[in-house]
mmCIF file of C-alpha atoms and ligand atoms in Angstrom:
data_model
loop_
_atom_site.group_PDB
_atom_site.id
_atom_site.type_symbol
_atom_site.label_atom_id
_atom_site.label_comp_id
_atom_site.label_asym_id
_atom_site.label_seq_id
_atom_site.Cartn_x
_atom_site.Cartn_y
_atom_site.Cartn_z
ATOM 1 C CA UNK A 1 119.603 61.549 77.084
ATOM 2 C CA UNK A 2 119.661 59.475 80.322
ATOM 3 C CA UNK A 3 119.083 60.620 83.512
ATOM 4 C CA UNK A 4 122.681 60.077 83.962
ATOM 5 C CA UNK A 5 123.177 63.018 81.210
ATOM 6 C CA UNK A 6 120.903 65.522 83.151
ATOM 7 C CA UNK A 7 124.100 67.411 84.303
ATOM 8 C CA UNK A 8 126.112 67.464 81.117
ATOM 9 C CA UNK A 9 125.869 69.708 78.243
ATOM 10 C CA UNK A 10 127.819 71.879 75.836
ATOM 11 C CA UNK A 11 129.430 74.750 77.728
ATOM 12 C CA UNK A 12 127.108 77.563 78.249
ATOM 13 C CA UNK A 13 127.774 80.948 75.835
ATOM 14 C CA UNK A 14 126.321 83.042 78.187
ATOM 15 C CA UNK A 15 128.553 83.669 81.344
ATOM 16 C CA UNK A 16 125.225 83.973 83.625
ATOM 17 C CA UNK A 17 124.233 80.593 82.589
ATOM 18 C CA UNK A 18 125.154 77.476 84.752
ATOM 19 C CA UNK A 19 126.903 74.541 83.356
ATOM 20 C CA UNK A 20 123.609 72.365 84.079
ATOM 21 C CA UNK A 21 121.101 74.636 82.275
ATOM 22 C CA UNK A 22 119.511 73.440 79.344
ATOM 23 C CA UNK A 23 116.801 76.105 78.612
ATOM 24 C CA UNK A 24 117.244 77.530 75.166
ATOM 25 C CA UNK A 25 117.571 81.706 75.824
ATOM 26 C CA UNK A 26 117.501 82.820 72.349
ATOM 27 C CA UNK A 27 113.742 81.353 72.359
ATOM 28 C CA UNK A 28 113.317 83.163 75.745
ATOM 29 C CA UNK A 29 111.543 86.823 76.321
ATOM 30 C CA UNK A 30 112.090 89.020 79.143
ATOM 31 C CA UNK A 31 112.221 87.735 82.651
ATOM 32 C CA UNK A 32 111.528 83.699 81.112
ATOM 33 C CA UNK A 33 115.092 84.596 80.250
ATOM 34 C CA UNK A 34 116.078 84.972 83.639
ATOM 35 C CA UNK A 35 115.447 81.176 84.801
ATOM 36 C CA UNK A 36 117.902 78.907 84.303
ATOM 37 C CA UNK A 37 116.813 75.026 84.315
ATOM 38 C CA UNK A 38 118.567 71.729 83.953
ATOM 39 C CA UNK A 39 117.091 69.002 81.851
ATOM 40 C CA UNK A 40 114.149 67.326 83.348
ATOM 41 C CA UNK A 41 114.549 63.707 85.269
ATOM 42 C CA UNK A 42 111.284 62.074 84.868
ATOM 43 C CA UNK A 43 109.307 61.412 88.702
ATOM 44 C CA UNK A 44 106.141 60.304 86.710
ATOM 45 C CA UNK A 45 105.284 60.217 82.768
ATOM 46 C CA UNK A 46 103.616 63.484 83.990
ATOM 47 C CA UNK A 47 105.773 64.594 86.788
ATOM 48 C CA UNK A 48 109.509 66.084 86.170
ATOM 49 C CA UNK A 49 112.248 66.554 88.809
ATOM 50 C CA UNK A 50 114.824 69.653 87.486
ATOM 51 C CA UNK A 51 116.898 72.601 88.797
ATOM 52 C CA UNK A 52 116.210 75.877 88.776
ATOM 53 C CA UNK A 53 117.389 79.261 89.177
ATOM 54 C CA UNK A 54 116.687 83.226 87.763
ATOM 55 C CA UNK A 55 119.625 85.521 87.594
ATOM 56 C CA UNK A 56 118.725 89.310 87.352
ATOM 57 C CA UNK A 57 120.566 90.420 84.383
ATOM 58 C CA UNK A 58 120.720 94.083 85.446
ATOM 59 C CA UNK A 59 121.936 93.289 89.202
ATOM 60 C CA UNK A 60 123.244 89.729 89.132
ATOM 61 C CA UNK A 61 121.095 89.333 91.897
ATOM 62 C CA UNK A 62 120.033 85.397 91.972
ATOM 63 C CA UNK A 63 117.345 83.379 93.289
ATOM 64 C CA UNK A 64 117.944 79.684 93.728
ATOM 65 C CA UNK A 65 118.843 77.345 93.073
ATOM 66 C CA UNK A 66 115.733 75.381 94.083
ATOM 67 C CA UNK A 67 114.730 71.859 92.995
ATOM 68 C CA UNK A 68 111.190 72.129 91.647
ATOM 69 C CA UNK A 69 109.516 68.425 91.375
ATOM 70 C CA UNK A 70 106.136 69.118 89.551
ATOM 71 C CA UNK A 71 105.088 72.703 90.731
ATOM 72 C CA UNK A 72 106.231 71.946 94.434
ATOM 73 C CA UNK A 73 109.997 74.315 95.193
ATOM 74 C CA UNK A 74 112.538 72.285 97.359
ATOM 75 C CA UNK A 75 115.511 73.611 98.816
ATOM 76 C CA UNK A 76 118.379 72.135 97.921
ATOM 77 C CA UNK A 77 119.173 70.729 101.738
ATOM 78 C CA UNK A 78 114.932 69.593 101.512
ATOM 79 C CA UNK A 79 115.308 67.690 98.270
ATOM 80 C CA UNK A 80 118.459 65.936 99.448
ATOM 81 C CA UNK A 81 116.371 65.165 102.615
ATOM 82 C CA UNK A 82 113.632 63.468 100.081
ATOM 83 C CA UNK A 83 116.319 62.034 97.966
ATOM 84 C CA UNK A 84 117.639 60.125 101.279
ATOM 85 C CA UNK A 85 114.672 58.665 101.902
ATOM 86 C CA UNK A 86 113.790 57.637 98.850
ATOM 87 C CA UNK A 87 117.154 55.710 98.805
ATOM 88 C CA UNK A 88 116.385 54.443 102.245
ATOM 89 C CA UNK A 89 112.556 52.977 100.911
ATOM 90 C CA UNK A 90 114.042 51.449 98.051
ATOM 91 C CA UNK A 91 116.882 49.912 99.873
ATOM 92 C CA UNK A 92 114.044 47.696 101.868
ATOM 93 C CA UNK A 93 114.276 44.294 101.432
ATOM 94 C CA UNK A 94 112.085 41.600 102.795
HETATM 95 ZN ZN1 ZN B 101 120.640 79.181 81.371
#
């Protein structure tokens, strides 16, 4: 998989699962089965980038999503912010 494939997967089966979670739920117990998370995009060897979300099964009631780089929690507008400038440092040219 490429970081290019982090959003793409088989449909989900379960209806309360996004398109861009990968987590495997039959391997998941109790509330670990409430967070959704798309496949990782590597920062660092040691350091992943993904998205991530828990849906209450009983109320529907949802948290997130959030982009979670290591075991920091961005908001989506914050790690759009980062992404920007990012793009801007690497777009420096002597
Ligand atoms: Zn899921």
């Amino acid at each position: 998989m490429t970081q290019h494939d982090v959003l793409r997967r088989p449909p989900a089966t379960d209806p309360a699962c996004p398109d861009w979670c990968v987590t495997d739920h039959e391997a998941c117990d109790g509330e670990e089965n409430w967070i959704h998370q798309s496949a990782p995009i590597f920062v660092t060897p040691d350091i992943t980038a993904r998205l991530c979300m828990s849906v209450d099964p009983d109320t529907g009631a949802v948290d997130g999503p959030q982009v979670l780089i290591g075991d920091i929690e961005y908001s989506p507008d914050a790690a759009l912010q980062l992404a920007a400038a990012l793009m801007q440092l690497a777009a420096i040219r002597p």
